Amino acid sequence: MKGKQRSYLKGLANGLKAKMQVGKGGLSPEFYSQLEVLLENEELVKINVLKNAPVQAREIQEEILAQTGAEFVSQLGNKLVIYRSSSEKPTIVLP
């Protein structure tokens, strides 16, 4: 992903609320199934990593990207933003 595209997605994510949370349960199969649905429907997802999560936000980010094939957009504190174009109905057009 190019810098201009990442900046565009950051701008779109600015107004988003976190749709998912990672807590003490960590990354479960249920978490991934919900995340897959969100990525397919909304493409741009903000994830909140709670303080009681078993690992830090950076490690969680790496695992999520590896499991889902999504692309990293930004991380600000404990909030992650990831993007993956929908295979059926892409709604976000990257510059």
Short mmCIF file of C-alpha atoms in Angstrom, two decimals:
data_model
loop_
_atom_site.label_atom_id
_atom_site.label_comp_id
_atom_site.label_asym_id
_atom_site.label_seq_id
_atom_site.Cartn_x
_atom_site.Cartn_y
_atom_site.Cartn_z
CA MET A 1 0.00 0.00 0.00
CA LYS A 2 1.33 3.40 -0.96
CA GLY A 3 1.68 6.29 1.47
CA LYS A 4 -1.03 8.31 -0.26
CA GLN A 5 -3.47 5.41 0.02
CA ARG A 6 -2.63 4.89 3.70
CA SER A 7 -3.19 8.61 4.37
CA TYR A 8 -6.55 8.45 2.62
CA LEU A 9 -7.62 5.45 4.72
CA LYS A 10 -6.43 7.15 7.92
CA GLY A 11 -8.69 10.08 7.07
CA LEU A 12 -11.65 7.75 6.57
CA ALA A 13 -10.88 5.92 9.83
CA ASN A 14 -10.67 9.14 11.82
CA GLY A 15 -14.43 9.23 12.43
CA LEU A 16 -14.86 5.50 12.97
CA LYS A 17 -15.60 3.97 16.34
CA ALA A 18 -13.86 0.75 17.34
CA LYS A 19 -16.03 -2.15 16.15
CA MET A 20 -14.03 -4.89 17.88
CA GLN A 21 -12.15 -5.30 21.13
CA VAL A 22 -9.35 -7.62 22.18
CA GLY A 23 -9.41 -8.31 25.90
CA LYS A 24 -8.15 -10.93 28.31
CA GLY A 25 -9.49 -13.70 26.09
CA GLY A 26 -7.02 -12.75 23.37
CA LEU A 27 -7.55 -13.70 19.74
CA SER A 28 -10.09 -16.50 19.61
CA PRO A 29 -11.60 -18.27 16.59
CA GLU A 30 -14.85 -16.37 17.28
CA PHE A 31 -12.95 -13.07 17.12
CA TYR A 32 -11.53 -14.00 13.70
CA SER A 33 -14.91 -15.09 12.33
CA GLN A 34 -16.48 -11.77 13.39
CA LEU A 35 -13.51 -9.84 11.99
CA GLU A 36 -13.81 -11.63 8.63
CA VAL A 37 -17.47 -10.59 8.38
CA LEU A 38 -16.62 -6.98 9.29
CA LEU A 39 -13.77 -6.80 6.79
CA GLU A 40 -15.97 -8.19 4.03
CA ASN A 41 -18.84 -5.79 4.77
CA GLU A 42 -17.03 -2.62 5.82
CA GLU A 43 -13.44 -3.03 4.56
CA LEU A 44 -11.99 -0.56 7.09
CA VAL A 45 -12.08 -1.74 10.73
CA LYS A 46 -10.88 -0.11 13.93
CA ILE A 47 -9.92 -2.48 16.77
CA ASN A 48 -9.46 -1.51 20.41
CA VAL A 49 -6.89 -3.51 22.39
CA LEU A 50 -7.82 -3.42 26.07
CA LYS A 51 -5.22 -3.08 28.79
CA ASN A 52 -5.97 -6.56 30.12
CA ALA A 53 -5.12 -8.22 26.79
CA PRO A 54 -2.51 -10.99 27.17
CA VAL A 55 -0.09 -9.39 24.67
CA GLN A 56 0.65 -5.89 23.44
CA ALA A 57 -1.14 -4.16 20.57
CA ARG A 58 1.85 -4.51 18.20
CA GLU A 59 1.92 -8.31 18.57
CA ILE A 60 -1.85 -8.52 18.14
CA GLN A 61 -1.60 -6.39 15.00
CA GLU A 62 0.99 -8.69 13.44
CA GLU A 63 -1.09 -11.79 14.18
CA ILE A 64 -4.32 -10.26 12.86
CA LEU A 65 -2.64 -9.19 9.62
CA ALA A 66 -1.13 -12.65 9.14
CA GLN A 67 -4.45 -14.44 9.79
CA THR A 68 -6.75 -12.20 7.76
CA GLY A 69 -4.60 -10.98 4.88
CA ALA A 70 -5.60 -7.41 5.73
CA GLU A 71 -3.29 -4.43 5.41
CA PHE A 72 -2.05 -2.22 8.22
CA VAL A 73 -3.35 1.35 8.13
CA SER A 74 -2.43 2.81 11.52
CA GLN A 75 -1.89 2.23 15.19
CA LEU A 76 -2.42 4.96 17.72
CA GLY A 77 -1.92 3.78 21.29
CA ASN A 78 -4.14 0.74 21.75
CA LYS A 79 -6.25 1.32 18.64
CA LEU A 80 -5.49 -0.49 15.39
CA VAL A 81 -6.94 0.26 11.97
CA ILE A 82 -6.81 -2.40 9.26
CA TYR A 83 -8.11 -2.53 5.70
CA ARG A 84 -8.98 -5.28 3.26
CA SER A 85 -10.90 -4.74 0.05
CA SER A 86 -14.17 -6.64 -0.14
CA SER A 87 -14.10 -9.54 -2.58
CA GLU A 88 -17.78 -9.12 -3.51
CA LYS A 89 -18.71 -5.43 -3.16
CA PRO A 90 -15.76 -3.07 -2.73
CA THR A 91 -17.01 0.32 -1.51
CA ILE A 92 -13.74 2.12 -0.79
CA VAL A 93 -11.89 3.29 -3.89
CA LEU A 94 -8.22 3.95 -3.17
CA PRO A 95 -6.55 6.93 -4.88
#
